[in-house]
CSV table of C-alpha atoms in Angstrom, one decimal:
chain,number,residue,atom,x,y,z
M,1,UNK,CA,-9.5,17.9,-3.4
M,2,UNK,CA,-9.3,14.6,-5.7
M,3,UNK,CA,-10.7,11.6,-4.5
M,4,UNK,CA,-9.3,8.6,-3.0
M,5,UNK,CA,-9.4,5.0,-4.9
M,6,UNK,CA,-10.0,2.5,-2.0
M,7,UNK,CA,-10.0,-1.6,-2.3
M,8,UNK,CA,-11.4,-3.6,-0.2
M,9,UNK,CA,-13.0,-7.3,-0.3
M,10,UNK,CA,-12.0,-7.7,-4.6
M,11,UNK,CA,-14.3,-4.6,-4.9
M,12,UNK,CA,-13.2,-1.1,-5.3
M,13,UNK,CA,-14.4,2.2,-4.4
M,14,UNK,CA,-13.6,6.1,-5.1
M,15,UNK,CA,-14.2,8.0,-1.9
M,16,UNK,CA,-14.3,12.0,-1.2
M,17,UNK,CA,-14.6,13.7,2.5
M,18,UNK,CA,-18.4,14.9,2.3
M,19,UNK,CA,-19.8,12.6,-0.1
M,20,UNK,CA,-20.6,9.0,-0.9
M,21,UNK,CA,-18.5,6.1,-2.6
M,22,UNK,CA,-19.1,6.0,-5.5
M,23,UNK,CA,-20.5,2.8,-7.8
M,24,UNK,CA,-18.0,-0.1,-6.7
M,25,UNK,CA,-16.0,-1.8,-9.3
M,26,UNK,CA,-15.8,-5.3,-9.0
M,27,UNK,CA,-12.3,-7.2,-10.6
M,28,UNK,CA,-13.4,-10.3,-12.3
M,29,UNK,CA,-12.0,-13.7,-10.3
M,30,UNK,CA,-10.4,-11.4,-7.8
M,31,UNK,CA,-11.1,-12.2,-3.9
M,32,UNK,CA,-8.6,-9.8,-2.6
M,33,UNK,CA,-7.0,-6.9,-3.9
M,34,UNK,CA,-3.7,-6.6,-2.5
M,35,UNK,CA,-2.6,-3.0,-3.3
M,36,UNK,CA,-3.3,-0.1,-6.1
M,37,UNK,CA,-0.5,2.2,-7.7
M,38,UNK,CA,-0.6,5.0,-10.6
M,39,UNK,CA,2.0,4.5,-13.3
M,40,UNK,CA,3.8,7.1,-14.5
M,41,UNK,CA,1.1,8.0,-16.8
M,42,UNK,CA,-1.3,8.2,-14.3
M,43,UNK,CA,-3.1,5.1,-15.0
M,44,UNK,CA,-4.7,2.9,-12.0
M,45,UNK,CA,-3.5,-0.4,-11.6
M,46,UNK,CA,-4.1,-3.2,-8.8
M,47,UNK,CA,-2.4,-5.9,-7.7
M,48,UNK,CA,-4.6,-8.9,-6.8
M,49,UNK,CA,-4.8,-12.5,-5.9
M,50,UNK,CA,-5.8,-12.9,-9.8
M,51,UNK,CA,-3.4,-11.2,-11.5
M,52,UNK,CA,-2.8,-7.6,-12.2
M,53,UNK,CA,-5.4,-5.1,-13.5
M,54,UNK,CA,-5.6,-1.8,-15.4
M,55,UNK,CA,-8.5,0.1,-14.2
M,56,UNK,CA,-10.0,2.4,-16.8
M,57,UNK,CA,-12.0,4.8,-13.9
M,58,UNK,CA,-14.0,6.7,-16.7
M,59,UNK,CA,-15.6,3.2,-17.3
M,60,UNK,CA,-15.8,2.1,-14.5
M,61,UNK,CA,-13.9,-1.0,-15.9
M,62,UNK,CA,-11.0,-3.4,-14.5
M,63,UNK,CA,-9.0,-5.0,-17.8
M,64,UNK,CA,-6.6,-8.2,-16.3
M,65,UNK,CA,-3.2,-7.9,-18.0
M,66,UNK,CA,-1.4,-10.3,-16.2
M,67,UNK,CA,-2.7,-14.2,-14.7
M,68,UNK,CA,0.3,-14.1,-12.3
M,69,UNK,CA,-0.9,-12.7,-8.3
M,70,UNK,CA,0.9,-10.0,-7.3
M,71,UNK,CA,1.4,-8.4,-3.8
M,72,UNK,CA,2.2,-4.9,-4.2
M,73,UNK,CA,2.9,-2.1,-7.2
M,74,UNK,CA,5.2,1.0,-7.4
M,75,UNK,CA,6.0,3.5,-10.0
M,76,UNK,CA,9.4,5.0,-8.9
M,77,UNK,CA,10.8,8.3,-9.5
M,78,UNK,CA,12.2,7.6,-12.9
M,79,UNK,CA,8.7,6.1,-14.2
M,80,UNK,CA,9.6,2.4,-14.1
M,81,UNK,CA,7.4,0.2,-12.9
M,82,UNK,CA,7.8,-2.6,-10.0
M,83,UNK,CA,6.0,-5.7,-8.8
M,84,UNK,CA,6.9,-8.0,-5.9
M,85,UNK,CA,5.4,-11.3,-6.0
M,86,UNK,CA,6.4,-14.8,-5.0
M,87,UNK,CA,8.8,-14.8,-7.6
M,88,UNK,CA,10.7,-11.6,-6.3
M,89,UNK,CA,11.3,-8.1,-7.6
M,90,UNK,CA,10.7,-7.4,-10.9
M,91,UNK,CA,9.8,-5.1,-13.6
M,92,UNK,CA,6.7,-4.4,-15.1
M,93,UNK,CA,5.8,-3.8,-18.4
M,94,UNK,CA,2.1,-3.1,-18.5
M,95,UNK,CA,1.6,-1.6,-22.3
M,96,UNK,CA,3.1,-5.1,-23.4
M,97,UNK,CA,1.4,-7.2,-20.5
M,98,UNK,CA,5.1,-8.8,-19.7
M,99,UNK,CA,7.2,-9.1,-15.7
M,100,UNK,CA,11.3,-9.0,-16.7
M,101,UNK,CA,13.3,-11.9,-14.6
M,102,UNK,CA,13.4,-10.8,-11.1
M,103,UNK,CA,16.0,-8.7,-9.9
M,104,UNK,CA,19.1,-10.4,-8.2
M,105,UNK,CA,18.0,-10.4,-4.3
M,106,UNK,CA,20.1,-12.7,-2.0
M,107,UNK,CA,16.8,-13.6,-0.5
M,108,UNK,CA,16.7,-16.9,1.9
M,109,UNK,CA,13.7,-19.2,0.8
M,110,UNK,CA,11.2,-18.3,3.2
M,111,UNK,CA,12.2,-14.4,2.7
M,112,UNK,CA,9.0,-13.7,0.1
M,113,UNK,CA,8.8,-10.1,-0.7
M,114,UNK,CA,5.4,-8.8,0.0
M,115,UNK,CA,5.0,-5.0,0.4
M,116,UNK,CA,7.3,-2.2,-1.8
M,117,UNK,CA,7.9,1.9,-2.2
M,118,UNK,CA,10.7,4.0,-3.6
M,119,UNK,CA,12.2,6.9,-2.2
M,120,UNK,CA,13.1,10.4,-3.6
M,121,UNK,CA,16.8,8.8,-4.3
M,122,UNK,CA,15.0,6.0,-6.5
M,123,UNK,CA,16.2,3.2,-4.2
M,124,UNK,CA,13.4,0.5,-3.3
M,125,UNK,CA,11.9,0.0,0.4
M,126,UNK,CA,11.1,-4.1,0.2
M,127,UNK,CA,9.0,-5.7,3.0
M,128,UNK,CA,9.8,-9.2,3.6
M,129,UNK,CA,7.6,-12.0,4.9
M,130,UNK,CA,8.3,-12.7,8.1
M,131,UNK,CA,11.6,-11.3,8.1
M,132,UNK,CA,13.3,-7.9,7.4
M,133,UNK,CA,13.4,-4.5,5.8
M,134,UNK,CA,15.3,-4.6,2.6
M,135,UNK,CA,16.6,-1.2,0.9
M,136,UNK,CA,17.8,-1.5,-2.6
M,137,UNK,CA,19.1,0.4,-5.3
M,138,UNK,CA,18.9,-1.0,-8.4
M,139,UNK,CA,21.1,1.5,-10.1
M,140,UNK,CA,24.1,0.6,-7.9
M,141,UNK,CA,22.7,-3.1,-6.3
M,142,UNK,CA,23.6,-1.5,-3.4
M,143,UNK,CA,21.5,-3.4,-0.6
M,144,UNK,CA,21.0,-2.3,3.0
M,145,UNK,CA,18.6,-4.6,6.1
M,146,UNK,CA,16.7,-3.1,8.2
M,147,UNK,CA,16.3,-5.9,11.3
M,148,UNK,CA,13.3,-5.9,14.3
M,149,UNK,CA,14.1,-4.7,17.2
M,150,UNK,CA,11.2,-3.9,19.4
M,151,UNK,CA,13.5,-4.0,22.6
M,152,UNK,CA,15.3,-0.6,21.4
M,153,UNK,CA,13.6,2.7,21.9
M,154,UNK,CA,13.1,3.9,18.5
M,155,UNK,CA,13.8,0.4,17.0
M,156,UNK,CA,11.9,-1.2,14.3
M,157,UNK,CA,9.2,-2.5,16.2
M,158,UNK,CA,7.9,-5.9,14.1
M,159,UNK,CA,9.3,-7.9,11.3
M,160,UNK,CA,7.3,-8.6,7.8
M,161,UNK,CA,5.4,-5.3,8.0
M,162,UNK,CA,2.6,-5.2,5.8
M,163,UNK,CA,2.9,-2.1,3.6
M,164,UNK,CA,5.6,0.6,2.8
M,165,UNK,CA,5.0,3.8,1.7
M,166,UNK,CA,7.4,7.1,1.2
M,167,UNK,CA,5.6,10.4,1.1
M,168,UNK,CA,6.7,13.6,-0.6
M,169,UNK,CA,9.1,14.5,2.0
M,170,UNK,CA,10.9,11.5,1.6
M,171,UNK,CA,9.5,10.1,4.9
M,172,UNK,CA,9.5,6.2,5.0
M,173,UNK,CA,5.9,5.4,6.7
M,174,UNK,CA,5.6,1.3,8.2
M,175,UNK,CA,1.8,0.3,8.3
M,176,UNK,CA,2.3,-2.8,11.2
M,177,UNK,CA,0.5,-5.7,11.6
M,178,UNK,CA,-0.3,-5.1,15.3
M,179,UNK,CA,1.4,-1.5,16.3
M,180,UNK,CA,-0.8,1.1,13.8
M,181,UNK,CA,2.1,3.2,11.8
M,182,UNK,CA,5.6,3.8,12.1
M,183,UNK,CA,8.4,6.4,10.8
M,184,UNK,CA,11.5,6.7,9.6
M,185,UNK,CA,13.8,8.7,7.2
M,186,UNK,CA,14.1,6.8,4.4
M,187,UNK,CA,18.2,7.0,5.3
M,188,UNK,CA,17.8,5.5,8.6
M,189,UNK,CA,16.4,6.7,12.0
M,190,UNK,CA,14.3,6.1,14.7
M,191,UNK,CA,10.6,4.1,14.3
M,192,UNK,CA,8.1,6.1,16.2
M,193,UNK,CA,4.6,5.0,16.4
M,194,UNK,CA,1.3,6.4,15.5
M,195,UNK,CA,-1.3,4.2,16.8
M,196,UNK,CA,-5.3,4.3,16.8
M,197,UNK,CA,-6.0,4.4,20.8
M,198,UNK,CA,-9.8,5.6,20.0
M,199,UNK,CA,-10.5,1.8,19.3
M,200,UNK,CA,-10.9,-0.9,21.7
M,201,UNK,CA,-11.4,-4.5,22.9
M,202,UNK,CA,-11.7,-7.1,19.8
M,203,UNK,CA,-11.3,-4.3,17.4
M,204,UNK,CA,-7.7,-2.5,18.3
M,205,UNK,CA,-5.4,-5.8,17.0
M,206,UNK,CA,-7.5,-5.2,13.0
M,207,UNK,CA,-7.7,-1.4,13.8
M,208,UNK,CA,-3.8,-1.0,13.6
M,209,UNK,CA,-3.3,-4.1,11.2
M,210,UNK,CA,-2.5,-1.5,8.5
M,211,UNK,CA,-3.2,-2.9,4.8
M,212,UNK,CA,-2.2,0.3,3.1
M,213,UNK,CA,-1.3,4.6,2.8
M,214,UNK,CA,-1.6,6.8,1.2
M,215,UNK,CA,-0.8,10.6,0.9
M,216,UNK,CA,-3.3,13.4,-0.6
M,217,UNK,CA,-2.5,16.3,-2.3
M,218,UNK,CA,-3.4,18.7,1.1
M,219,UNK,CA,-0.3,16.1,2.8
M,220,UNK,CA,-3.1,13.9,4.5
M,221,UNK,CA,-2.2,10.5,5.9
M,222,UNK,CA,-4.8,8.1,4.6
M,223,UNK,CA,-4.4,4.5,6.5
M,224,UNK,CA,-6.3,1.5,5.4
M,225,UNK,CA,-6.9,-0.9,8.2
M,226,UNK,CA,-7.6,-4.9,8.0
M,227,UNK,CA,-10.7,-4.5,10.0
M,228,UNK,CA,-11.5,-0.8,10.7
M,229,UNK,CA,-12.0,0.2,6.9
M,230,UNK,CA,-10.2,3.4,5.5
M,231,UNK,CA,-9.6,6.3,7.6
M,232,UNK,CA,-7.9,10.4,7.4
M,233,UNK,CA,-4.9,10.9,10.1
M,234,UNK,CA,-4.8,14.8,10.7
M,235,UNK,CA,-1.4,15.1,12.2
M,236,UNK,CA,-1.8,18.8,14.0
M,237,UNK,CA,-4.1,17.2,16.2
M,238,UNK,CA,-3.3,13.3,16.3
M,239,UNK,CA,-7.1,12.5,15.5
M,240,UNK,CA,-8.7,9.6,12.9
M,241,UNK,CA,-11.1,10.8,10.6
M,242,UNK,CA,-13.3,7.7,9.6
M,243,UNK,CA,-15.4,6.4,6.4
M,244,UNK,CA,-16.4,2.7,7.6
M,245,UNK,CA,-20.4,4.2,7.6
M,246,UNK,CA,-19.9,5.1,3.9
M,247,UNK,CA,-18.0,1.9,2.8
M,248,UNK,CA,-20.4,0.2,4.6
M,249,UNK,CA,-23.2,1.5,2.6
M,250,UNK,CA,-21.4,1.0,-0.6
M,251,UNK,CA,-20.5,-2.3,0.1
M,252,UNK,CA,-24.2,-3.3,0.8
M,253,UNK,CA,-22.8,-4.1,4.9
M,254,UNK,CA,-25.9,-3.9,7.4
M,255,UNK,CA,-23.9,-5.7,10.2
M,256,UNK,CA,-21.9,-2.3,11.9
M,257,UNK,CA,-19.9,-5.0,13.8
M,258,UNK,CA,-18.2,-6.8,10.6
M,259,UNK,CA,-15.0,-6.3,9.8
M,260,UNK,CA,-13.8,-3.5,7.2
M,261,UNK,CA,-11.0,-4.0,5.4
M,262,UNK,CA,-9.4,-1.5,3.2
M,263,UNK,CA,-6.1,-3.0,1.2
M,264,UNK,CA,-5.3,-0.5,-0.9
M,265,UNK,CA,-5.6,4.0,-1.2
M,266,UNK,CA,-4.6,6.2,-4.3
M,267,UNK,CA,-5.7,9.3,-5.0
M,268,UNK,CA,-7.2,9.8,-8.3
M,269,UNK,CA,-4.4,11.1,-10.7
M,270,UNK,CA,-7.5,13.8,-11.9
């Protein structure tokens, strides 16, 4: 099995069930990575408070390309690449260093898109700050919302979700701020929850704050947490497999109470 790229705290880490991170990279002026994608030629980038990065992971190097923060980074299915930021939606040209105009949202002011995926059609999954889904294709401009509504059963259950993610059955995964991970087809059904009940008092609320997923090549869930590190969802049986102990080591931690937070999972392209 490949290994997992894992951010966390502007550092980031390569993790593998049964052994130890390896030697953290650190991104020069960044104090939070937001999120990590693979463009379509395999190549790891991360989006950060300081700008985007290429990571060359035989170096053990991070390169800034862009000055501009960025929230989140997708590749979609025909190989273009896509940024959100404060400015919107837009494309990414990493070879050349450049972002295109953003896309033509009708976004309200305070609407700020902050998490994105694609699904298997190529349409884009938006998060928006404080507000709703947004699913748009950008073939067609066809746009479709996707409103809270935590009082239905099978409803979506919080606004401004925190990341997106589709796997490769074209299942649309929600990582909440407060209520672990949701589903949905990416073409509109119901938002069950999967939520970590093994943690408790002050930790359950960062626990199921999800920062980030990912899918492996054996179809595990990976789920990065804002306070309970990076963890392996096995869904035959419904259990967490954890890694805080070994991020903990790798980040230099001593304190088993602090916080772990894990903001962004990729599996190495290798």
């Amino acid at each position: 099995t490949r290994g997992m790229f894992v951010a966390g705290d502007g550092k980031l880490w390569q993790v593998q069930p049964g052994t130890a991170p390896g030697q953290a990279v650190a991104l020069e002026g960044a104090r939070s990575i937001e999120q990590l994608a693979l463009d379509a030629k395999g190549r790891l980038w991360a989006a950060t408070d300081a700008g985007l990065f290429r990571i060359d992971t035989r170096r053990g190097e991070a390169i800034r390309v862009l000055d501009e923060p960025f929230h989140d980074l997708q590749t979609d299915r025909e190989g273009r690449f896509w940024a959100v930021s404060a400015r919107g939606l837009s494309r990414v040209d990493g070879e050349a260093g450049t972002v295109a105009e953003p896309e033509p949202l009708p976004l309200a002011t305070h609407e700020e898109p902050i998490a994105l995926t694609s699904d298997a059609d190529g349409r884009l999954w938006l998060s928006l700050r404080n507000s709703d889904l947004m699913r748009y294709d950008p073939t067609s401009g066809e746009i479709l919302r996707v409103g809270a509504q935590p009082e239905i059963d099978g409803g979506l259950k919080e606004s401004g979700v925190p990341y997106l993610f589709v796997d490769r059955s074209n299942l649309l995964w929600l990582g909440g701020r407060m209520r672990g991970v949701a589903t949905a087809s990416a073409d509109g059904a119901a938002f069950p929850a999967i939520f970590d009940t093994d943690l408790s008092g002050s930790a359950m609320a960062p626990g199921n704050y999800i920062r980030s997923l990912a899918e492996d090549e054996d179809g595990s869930l990976w789920i990065g947490s804002a306070g309970d590190g990076v963890k392996r969802y096995d869904s035959a049986t419904g259990r967490f497999q954890r890694f805080d102990e070994a991020m903990r080591q790798a980040a230099g931690s001593s304190d088993p109470n602090a916080p772990l937070q894990a903001s962004g999972i990729v599996q190495d392209a290798k």
